[in-house]
Short mmCIF file of C-alpha atoms in Angstrom, two decimals:
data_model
loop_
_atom_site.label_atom_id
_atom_site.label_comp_id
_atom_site.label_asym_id
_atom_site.label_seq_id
_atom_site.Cartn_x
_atom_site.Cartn_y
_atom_site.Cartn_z
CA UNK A 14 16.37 -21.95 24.26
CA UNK A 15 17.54 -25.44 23.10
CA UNK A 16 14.88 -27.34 24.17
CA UNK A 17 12.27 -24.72 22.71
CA UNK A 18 13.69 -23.65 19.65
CA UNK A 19 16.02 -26.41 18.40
CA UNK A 20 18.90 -23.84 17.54
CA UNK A 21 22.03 -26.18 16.79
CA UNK A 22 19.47 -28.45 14.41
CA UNK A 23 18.86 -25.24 12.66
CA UNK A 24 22.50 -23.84 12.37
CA UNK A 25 21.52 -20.74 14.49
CA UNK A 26 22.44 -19.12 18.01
CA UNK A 27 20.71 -16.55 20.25
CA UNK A 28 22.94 -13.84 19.06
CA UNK A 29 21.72 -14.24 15.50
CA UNK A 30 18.44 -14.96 16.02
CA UNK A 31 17.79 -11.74 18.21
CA UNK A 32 19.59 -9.64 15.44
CA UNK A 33 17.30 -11.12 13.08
CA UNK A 34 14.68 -10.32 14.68
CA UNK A 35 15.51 -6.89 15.38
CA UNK A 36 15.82 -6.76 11.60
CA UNK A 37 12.41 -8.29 10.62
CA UNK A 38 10.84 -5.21 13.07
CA UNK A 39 12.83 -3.09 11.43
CA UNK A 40 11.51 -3.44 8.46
CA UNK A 41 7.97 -3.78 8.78
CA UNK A 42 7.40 -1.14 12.30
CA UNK A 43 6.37 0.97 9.64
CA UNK A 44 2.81 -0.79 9.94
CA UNK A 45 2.45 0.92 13.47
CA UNK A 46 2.31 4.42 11.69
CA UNK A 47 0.41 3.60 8.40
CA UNK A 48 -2.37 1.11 10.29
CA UNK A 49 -4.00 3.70 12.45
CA UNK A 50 -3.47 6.69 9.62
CA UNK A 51 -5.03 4.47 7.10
CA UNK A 52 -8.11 2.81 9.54
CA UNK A 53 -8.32 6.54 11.23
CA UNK A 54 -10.18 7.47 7.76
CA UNK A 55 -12.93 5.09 8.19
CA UNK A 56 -13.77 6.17 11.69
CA UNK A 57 -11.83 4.17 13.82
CA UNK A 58 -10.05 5.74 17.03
CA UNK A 59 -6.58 6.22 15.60
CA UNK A 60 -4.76 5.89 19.39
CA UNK A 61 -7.15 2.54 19.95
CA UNK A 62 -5.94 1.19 16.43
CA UNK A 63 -2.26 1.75 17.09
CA UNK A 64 -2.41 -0.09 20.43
CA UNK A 65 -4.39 -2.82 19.02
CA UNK A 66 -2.20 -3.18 15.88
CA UNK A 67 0.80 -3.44 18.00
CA UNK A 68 -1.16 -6.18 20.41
CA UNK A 69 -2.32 -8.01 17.35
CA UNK A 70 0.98 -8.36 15.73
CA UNK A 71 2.70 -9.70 18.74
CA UNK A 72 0.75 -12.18 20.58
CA UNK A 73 0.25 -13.53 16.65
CA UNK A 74 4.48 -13.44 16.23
CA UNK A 75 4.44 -14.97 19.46
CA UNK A 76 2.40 -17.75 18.78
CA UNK A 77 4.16 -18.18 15.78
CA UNK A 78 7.32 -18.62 16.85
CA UNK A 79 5.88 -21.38 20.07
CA UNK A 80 3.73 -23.10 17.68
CA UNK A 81 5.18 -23.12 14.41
CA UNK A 82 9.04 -22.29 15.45
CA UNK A 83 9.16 -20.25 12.18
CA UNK A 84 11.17 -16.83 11.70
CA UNK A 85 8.13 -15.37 10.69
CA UNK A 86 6.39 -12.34 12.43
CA UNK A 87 2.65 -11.24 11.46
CA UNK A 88 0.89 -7.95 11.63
CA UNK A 89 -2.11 -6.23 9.96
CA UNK A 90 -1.89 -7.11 6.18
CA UNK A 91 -1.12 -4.51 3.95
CA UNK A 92 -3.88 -4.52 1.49
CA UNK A 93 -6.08 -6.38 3.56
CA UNK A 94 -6.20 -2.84 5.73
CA UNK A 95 -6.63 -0.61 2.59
CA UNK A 96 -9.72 -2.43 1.61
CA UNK A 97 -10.76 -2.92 4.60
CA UNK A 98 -10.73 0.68 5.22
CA UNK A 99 -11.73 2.25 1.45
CA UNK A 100 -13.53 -0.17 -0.22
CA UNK A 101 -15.40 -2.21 2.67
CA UNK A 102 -16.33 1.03 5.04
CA UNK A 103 -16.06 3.92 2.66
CA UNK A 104 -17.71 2.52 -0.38
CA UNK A 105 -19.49 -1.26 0.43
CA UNK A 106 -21.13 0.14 4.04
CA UNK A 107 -21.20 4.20 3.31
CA UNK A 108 -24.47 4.55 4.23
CA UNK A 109 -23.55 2.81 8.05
CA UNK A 110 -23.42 4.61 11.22
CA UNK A 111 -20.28 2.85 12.10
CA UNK A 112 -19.06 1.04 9.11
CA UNK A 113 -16.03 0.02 10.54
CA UNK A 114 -18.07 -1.97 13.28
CA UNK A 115 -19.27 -4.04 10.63
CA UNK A 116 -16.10 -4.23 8.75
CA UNK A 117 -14.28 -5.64 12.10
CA UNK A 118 -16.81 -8.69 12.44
CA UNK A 119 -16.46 -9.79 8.90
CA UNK A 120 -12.26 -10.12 9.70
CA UNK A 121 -13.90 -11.60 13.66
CA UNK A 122 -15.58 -14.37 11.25
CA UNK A 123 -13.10 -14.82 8.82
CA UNK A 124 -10.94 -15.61 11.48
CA UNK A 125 -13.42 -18.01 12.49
CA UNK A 126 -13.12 -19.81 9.25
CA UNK A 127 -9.90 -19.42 8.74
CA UNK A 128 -9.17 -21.49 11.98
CA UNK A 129 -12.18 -24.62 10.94
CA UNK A 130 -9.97 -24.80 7.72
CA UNK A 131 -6.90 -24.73 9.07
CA UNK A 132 -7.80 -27.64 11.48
CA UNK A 133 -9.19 -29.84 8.92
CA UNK A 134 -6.00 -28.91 6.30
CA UNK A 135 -8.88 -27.05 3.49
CA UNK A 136 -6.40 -24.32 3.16
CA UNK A 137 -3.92 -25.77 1.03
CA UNK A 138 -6.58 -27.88 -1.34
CA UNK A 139 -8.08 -23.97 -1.50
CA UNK A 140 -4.91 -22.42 -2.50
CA UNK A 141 -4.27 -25.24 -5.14
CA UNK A 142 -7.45 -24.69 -7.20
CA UNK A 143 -6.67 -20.74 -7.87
CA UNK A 144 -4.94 -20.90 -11.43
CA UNK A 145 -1.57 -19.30 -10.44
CA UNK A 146 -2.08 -16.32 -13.43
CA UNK A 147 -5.11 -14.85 -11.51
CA UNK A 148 -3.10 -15.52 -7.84
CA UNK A 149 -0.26 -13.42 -9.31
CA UNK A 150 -2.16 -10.81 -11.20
CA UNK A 151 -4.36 -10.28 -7.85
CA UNK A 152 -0.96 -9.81 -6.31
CA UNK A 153 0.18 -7.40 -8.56
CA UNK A 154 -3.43 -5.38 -8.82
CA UNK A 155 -3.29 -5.10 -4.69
CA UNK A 156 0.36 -3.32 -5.68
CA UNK A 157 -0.91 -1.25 -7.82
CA UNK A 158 -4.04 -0.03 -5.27
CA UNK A 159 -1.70 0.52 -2.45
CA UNK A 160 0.50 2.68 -4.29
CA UNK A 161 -2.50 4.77 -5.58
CA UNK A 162 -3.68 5.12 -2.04
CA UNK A 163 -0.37 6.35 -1.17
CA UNK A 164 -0.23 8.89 -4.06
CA UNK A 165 -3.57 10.13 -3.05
CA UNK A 166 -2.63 10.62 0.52
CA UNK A 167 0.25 13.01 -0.51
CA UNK A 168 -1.29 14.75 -2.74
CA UNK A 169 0.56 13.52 -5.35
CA UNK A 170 -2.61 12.28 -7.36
CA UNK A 171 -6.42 14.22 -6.88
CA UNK A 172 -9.49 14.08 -8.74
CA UNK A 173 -10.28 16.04 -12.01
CA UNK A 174 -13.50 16.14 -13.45
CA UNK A 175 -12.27 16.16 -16.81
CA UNK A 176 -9.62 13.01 -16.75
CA UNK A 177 -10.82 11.39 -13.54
CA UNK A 178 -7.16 11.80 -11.88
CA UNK A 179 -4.63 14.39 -12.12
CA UNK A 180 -1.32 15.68 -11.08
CA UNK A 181 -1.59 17.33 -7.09
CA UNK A 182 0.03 20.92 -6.43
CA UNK A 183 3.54 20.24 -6.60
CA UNK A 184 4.43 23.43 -4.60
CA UNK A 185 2.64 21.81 -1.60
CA UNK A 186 5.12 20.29 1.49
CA UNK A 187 3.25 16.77 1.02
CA UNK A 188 3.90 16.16 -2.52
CA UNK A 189 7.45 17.43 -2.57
CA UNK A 190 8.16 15.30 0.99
CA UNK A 191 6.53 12.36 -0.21
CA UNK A 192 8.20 11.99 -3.37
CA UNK A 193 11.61 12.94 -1.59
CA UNK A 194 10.41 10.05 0.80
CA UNK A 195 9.65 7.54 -1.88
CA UNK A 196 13.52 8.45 -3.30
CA UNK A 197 15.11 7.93 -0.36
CA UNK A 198 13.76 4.65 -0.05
CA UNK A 199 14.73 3.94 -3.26
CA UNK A 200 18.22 4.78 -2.96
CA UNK A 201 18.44 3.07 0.75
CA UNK A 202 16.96 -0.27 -0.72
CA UNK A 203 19.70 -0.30 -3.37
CA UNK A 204 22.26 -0.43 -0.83
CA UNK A 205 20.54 -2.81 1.47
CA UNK A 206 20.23 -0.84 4.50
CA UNK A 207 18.16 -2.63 6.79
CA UNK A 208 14.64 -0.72 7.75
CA UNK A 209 14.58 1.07 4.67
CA UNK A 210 10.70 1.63 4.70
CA UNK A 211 11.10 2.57 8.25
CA UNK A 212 14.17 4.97 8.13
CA UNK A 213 12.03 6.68 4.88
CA UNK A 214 8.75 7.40 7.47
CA UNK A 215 10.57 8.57 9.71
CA UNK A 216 13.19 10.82 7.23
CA UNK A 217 9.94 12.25 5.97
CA UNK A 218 8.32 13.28 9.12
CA UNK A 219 11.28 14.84 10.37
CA UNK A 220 11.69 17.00 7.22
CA UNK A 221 8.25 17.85 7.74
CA UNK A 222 8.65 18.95 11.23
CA UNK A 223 11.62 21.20 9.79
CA UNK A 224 8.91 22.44 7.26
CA UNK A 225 6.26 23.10 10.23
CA UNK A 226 9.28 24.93 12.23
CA UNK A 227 10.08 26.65 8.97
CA UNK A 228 6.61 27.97 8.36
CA UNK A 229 6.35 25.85 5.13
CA UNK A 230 3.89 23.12 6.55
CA UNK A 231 1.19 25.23 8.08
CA UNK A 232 -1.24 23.65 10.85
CA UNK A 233 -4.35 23.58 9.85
CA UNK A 234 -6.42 20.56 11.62
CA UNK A 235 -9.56 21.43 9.58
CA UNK A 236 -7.90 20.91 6.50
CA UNK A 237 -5.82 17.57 7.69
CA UNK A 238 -3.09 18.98 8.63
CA UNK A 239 -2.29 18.22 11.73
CA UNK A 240 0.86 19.18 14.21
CA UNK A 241 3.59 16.65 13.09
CA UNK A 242 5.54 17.53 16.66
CA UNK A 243 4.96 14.22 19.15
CA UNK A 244 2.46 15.51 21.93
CA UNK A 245 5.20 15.09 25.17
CA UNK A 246 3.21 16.68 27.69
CA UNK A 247 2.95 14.10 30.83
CA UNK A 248 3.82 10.65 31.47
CA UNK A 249 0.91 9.91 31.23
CA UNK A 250 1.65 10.41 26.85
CA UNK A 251 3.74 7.32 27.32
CA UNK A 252 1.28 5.16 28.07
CA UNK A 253 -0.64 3.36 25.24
CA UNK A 254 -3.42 4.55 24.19
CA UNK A 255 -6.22 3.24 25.97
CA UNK A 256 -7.73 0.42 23.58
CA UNK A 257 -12.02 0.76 24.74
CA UNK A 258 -12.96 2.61 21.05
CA UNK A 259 -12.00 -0.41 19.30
CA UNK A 260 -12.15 -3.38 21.81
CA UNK A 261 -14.92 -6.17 21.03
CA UNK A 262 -16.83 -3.32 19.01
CA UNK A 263 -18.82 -5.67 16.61
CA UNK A 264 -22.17 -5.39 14.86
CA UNK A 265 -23.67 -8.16 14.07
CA UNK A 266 -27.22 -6.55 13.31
CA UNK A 267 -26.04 -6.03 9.21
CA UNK A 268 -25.28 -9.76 8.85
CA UNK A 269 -29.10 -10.26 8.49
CA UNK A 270 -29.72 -6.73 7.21
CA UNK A 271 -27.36 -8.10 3.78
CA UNK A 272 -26.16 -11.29 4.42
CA UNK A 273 -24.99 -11.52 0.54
CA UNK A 274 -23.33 -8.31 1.08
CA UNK A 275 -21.71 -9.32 4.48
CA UNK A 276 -20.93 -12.76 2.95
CA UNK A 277 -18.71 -10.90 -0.27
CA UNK A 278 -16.87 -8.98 2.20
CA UNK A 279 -15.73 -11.74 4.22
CA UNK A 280 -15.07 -13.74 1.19
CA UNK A 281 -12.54 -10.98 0.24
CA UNK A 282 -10.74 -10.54 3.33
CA UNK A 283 -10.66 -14.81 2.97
CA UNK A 284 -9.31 -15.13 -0.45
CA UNK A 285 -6.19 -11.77 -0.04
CA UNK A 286 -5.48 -13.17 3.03
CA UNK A 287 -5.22 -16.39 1.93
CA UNK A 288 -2.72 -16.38 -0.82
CA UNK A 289 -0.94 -13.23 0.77
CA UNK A 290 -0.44 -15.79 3.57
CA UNK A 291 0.52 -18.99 1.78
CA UNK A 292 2.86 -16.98 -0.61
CA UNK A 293 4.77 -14.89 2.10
CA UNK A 294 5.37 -18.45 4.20
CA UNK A 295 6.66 -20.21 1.21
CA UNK A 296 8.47 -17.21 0.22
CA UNK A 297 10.62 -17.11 3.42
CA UNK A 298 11.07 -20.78 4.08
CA UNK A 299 12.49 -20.95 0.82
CA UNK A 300 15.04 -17.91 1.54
CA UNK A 301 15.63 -19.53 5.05
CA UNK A 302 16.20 -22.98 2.84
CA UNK A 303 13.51 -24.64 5.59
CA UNK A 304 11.71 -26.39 2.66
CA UNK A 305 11.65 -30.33 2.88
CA UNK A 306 13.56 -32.32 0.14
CA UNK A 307 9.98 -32.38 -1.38
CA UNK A 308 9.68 -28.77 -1.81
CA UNK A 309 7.25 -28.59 1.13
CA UNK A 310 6.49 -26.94 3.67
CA UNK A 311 6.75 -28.67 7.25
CA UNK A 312 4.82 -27.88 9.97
CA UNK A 313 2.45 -25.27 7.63
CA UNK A 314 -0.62 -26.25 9.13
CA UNK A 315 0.79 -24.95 12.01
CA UNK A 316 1.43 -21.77 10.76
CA UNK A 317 -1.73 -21.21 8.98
CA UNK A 318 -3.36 -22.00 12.64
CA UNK A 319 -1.05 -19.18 13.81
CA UNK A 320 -2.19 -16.58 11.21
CA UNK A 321 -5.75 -17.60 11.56
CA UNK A 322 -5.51 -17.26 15.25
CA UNK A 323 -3.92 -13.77 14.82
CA UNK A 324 -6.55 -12.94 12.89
CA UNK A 325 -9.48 -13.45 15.41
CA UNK A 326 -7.55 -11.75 17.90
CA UNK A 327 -6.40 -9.00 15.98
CA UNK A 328 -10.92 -8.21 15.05
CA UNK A 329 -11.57 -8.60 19.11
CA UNK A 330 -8.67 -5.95 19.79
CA UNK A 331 -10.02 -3.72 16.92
CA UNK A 332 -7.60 -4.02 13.70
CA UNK A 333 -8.01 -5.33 10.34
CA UNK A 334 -6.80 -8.99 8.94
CA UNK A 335 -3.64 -10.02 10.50
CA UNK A 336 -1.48 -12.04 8.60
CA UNK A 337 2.24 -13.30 8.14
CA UNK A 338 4.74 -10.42 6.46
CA UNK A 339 7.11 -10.97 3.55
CA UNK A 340 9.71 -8.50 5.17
CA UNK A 341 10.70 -11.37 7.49
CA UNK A 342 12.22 -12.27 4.50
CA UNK A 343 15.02 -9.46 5.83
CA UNK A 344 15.71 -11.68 8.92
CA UNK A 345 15.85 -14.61 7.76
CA UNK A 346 18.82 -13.05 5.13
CA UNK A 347 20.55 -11.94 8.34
CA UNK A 348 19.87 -15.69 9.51
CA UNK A 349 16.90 -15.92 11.70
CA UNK A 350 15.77 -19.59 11.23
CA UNK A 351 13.45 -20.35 14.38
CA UNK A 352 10.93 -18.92 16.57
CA UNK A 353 13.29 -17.36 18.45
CA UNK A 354 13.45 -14.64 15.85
CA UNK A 355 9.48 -14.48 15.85
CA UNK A 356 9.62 -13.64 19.66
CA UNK A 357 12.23 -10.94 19.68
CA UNK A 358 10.14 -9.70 16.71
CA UNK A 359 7.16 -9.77 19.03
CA UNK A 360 9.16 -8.38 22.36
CA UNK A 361 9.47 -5.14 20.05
CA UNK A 362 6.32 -4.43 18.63
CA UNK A 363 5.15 -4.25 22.65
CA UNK A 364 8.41 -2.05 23.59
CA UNK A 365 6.59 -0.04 20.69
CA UNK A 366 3.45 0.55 22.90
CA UNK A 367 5.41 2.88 25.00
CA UNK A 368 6.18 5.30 21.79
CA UNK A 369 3.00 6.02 20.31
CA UNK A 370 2.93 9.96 20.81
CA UNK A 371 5.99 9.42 17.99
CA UNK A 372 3.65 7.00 15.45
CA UNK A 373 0.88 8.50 15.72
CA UNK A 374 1.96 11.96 15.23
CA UNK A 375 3.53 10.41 11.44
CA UNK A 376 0.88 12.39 9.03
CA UNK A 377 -0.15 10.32 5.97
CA UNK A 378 2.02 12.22 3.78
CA UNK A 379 5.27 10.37 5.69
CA UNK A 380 3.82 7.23 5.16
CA UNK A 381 2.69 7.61 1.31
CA UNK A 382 6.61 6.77 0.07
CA UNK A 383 6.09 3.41 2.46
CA UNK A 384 2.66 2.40 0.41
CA UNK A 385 4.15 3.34 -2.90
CA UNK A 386 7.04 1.42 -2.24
CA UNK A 387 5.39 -1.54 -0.71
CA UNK A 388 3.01 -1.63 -4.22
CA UNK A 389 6.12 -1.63 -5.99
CA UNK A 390 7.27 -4.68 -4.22
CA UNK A 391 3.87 -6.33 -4.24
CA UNK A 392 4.01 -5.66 -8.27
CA UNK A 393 6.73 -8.21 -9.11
CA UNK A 394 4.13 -10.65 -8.73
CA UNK A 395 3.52 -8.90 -12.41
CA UNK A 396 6.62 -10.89 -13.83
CA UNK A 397 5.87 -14.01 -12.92
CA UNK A 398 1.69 -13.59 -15.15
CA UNK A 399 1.98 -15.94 -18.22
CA UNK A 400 0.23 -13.13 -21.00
CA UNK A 401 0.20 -15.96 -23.35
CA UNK A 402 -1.39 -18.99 -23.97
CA UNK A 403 -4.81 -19.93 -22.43
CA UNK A 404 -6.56 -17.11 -22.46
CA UNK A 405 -8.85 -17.51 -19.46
CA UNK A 406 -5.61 -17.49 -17.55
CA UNK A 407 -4.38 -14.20 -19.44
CA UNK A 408 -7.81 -11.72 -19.72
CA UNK A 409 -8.21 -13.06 -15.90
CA UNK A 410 -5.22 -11.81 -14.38
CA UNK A 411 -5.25 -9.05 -16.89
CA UNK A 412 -9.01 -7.58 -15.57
CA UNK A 413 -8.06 -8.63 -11.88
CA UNK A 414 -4.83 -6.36 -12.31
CA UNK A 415 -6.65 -3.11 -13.91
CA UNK A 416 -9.95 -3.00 -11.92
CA UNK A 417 -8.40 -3.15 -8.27
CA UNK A 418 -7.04 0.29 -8.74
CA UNK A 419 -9.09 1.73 -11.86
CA UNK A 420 -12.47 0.88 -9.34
CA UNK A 421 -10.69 1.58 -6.25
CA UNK A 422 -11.80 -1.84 -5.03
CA UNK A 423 -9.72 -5.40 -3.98
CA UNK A 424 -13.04 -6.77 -4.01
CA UNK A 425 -13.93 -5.71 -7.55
CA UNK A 426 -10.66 -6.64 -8.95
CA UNK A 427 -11.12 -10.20 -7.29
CA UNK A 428 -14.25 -10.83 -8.03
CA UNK A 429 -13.71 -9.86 -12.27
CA UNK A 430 -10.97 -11.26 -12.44
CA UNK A 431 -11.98 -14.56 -11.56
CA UNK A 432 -15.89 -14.28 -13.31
CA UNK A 433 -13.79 -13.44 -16.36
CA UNK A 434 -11.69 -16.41 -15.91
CA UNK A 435 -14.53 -19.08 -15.18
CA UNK A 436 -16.79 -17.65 -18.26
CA UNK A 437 -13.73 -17.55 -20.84
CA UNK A 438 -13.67 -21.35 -19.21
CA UNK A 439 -17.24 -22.44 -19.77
CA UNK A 440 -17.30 -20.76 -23.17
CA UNK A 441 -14.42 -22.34 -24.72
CA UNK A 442 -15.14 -25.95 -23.43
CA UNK A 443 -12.66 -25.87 -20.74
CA UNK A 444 -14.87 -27.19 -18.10
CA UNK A 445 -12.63 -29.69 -16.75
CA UNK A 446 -10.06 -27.31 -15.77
CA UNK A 447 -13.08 -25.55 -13.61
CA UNK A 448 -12.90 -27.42 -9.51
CA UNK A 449 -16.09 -27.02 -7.94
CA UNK A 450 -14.75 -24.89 -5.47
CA UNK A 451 -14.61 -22.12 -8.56
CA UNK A 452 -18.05 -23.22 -8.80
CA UNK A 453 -19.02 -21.92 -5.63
CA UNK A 454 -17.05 -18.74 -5.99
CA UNK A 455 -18.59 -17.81 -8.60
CA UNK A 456 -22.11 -18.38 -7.94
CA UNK A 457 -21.01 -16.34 -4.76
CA UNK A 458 -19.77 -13.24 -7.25
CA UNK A 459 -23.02 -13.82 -9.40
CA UNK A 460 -25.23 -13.35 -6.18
CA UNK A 461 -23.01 -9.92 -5.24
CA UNK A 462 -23.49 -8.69 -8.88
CA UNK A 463 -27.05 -9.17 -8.38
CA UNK A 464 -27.34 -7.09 -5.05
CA UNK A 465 -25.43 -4.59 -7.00
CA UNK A 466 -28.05 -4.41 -9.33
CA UNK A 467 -30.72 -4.27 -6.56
CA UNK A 468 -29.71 -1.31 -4.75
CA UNK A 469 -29.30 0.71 -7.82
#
């Protein structure tokens, strides 16, 4: 463990390092009940999508932790799966057979790239040319979309005709769980109980099984509502489900039907992942004080290789972008500080194969508090968007902020926020603070407005 992880260099034993890892899956094993419920609505094989989600994030923690020797573990992105779900297959490829198919080989090649840039060190000359108003204000925008996809899945929110959105029927077991859920959470967070997110999920589903036993929550699979009792009825139910559905399903016949199109999309899952990546790894290095006396990083092309790798194998196993998770933040408090914490991390999230009659029975409702909550905490980002001075900078992050959830699109949010930004640029005479790479991106967002256009 010496020899692999370099504990005494880092101040660290096994002891902690395993508790910190426990902690880290802890916090974020609510992904292995809010993954294959979200992806599940685009099509994909909910069982297949819970094994592969659990695969994903740990042979991408593992490598982690042997590559990079960082206390950081990885799953499928939050907000990376919501578009990739709502706005890629429900909205961008609606009129697909299999939608998802498609979706999957955009992450298979943005993977791809993701591993070409991390080799030749683009990433971080990428991340550096994004003013840090729009990075922030995409942040916060991604919070806000995750929490209304939340709110929708309870019931808490539904569509009026009149005023677009309205209040759900608060007499309904959802909405009154949900928003018992999202308390609990609350409260739990406030006195730092480790898992809070988790222990919410799971708090929820059990009152709901209480409801169902009660006659409150009535069964009704037609209508989405499902038994929330785990299916026990062989061994055979603690196996994981088998992962064929999802497992090298690509299409690559719509890459030359819409190559534009196809080309947006994996832009997209590039540019979230990207910063969601580069923030959460600074983030927890600096918690974990494992920044260099220069502020930087060591050993991040490493990681990036690690998330990039995750990535690629995470689209062959049939889940959406993989990428590092700011909740290892919680182990490195309880003072994880190598790989070591990574692996026990990983060691859980296959453990967690063997339970997945008791994720997957978790009905969206349960998991709503987890999305809200997890929007509130991507929202911070809010506090830290300069809303004065250059105003490029400002009306950027401003429109990137409102569209993501007013559209019901990342993408759209994305790609305003940063045509608003380069215009209010070239307009005012700013053109030196444009880098060509903004060039690009926006000649990239011009060509998808265009295609817009066309298939109206």
């Amino acid at each position: 463990m010496e020899r692999l992880f370099k504990l005494k260099e880092h101040g660290t034993t096994v002891k902690t390092e395993i508790m910190a890892g426990i902690t880290t899956f802890l916090t974020m094993a609510y992904i292995l009940a809010v993954n294959p419920d979200m992806l599940s609505v685009a099509g994909m094989d909910k069982g297949a999508v819970f094994t592969a989600t659990a695969l994903a994030a740990a042979l991408a923690t593992v490598v982690m932790g042997l590559l990079a020797n960082y206390p950081v573990a990885l799953a499928s992105g939050m907000g990376l799966n919501a578009y990739f779900a709502f706005t890629v297959c429900l909205k961008d490829l609606a009129g697909e057979a299999e939608p998802w198919r498609i979706a999957l080989t955009a992450v298979l090649v943005e993977g791809v790239i993701f591993i070409i840039l991390s080799a030749f060190k683009f990433r971080e000359t990428l991340v550096n040319t994004i003013p840090s108003n729009l990075k922030y204000g995409i942040t916060a925008g991604i919070g806000l979309f995750i929490a209304i996809v939340g709110l929708k899945g309870a019931g808490i929110v539904g569509a009026d005709a009149s005023t677009l959105v309205a209040l759900g029927d608060i007499s309904t077991p959802q909405f009154v769980l949900a928003f018992v859920g999202l308390l609990a959470i609350g409260v739990m967070h406030h006195f730092k109980i480790k898992g809070a997110i988790l222990w919410g999920i799971l708090g929820t589903w059990i009152l709901g099984i209480v409801a169902q036993l009660c006659g409150w929550y009535v069964v009704n699979p037609e209508l989405g509502a499902n038994s929330l009792i785990p299916a026990f009825n062989s061994a055979k139910d603690l196996l994981p489900p088998s992962i064929a559905p999802t497992f090298f399903k690509f299409d690559f016949g719509y890459v030359m039907k819409d190559v534009f199109g196809f080309a947006v999309i994996v832009f997209s899952f590039l540019f979230v992942d990207l910063f969601d990546t580069v923030g959460t790894l600074i983030g927890v290095a600096n918690k974990g004080n494992l920044l260099d006396e220069d502020g930087k990083l060591p050993k991040v092309g490493r990681a990036l290789m690690s998330d990039a790798i995750g990535t690629v194998a995470g689209a062959c196993l049939g889940t959406s972008t993989v990428t590092s998770y700011v909740e290892s933040s919680a182990g490195v408090a309880e003072g994880g500080r190598t790989g070591l914490t990574a692996i026990t991390t990983a060691v859980l999230f296959i453990v967690a194969l063997f339970l997945s009659p008791i994720f997957l029975a978790i009905p969206s409702f349960a998991t709503a508090p987890a999305l809200i909550f997890v929007g509130l905490l991507m929202m911070s980002s809010i506090l830290k968007v300069k809303f004065e001075g250059d105003m490029a900078d400002v009306l950027g992050a401003f429109v990137a902020i409102i569209m993501m959830p007013f559209t019901y699109s990342i993408a759209n949010g994305i790609m305003f926020g940063i045509l608003t930004w380069f215009i209010i640029k070239l307009v005012t005479g700013k053109i030196r603070d444009i880098h060509p790479v903004m060039y690009v991106v926006a000649a990239l967002f011009i060509i998808r407005i265009v295609t817009l256009f066309m298939h109206l």
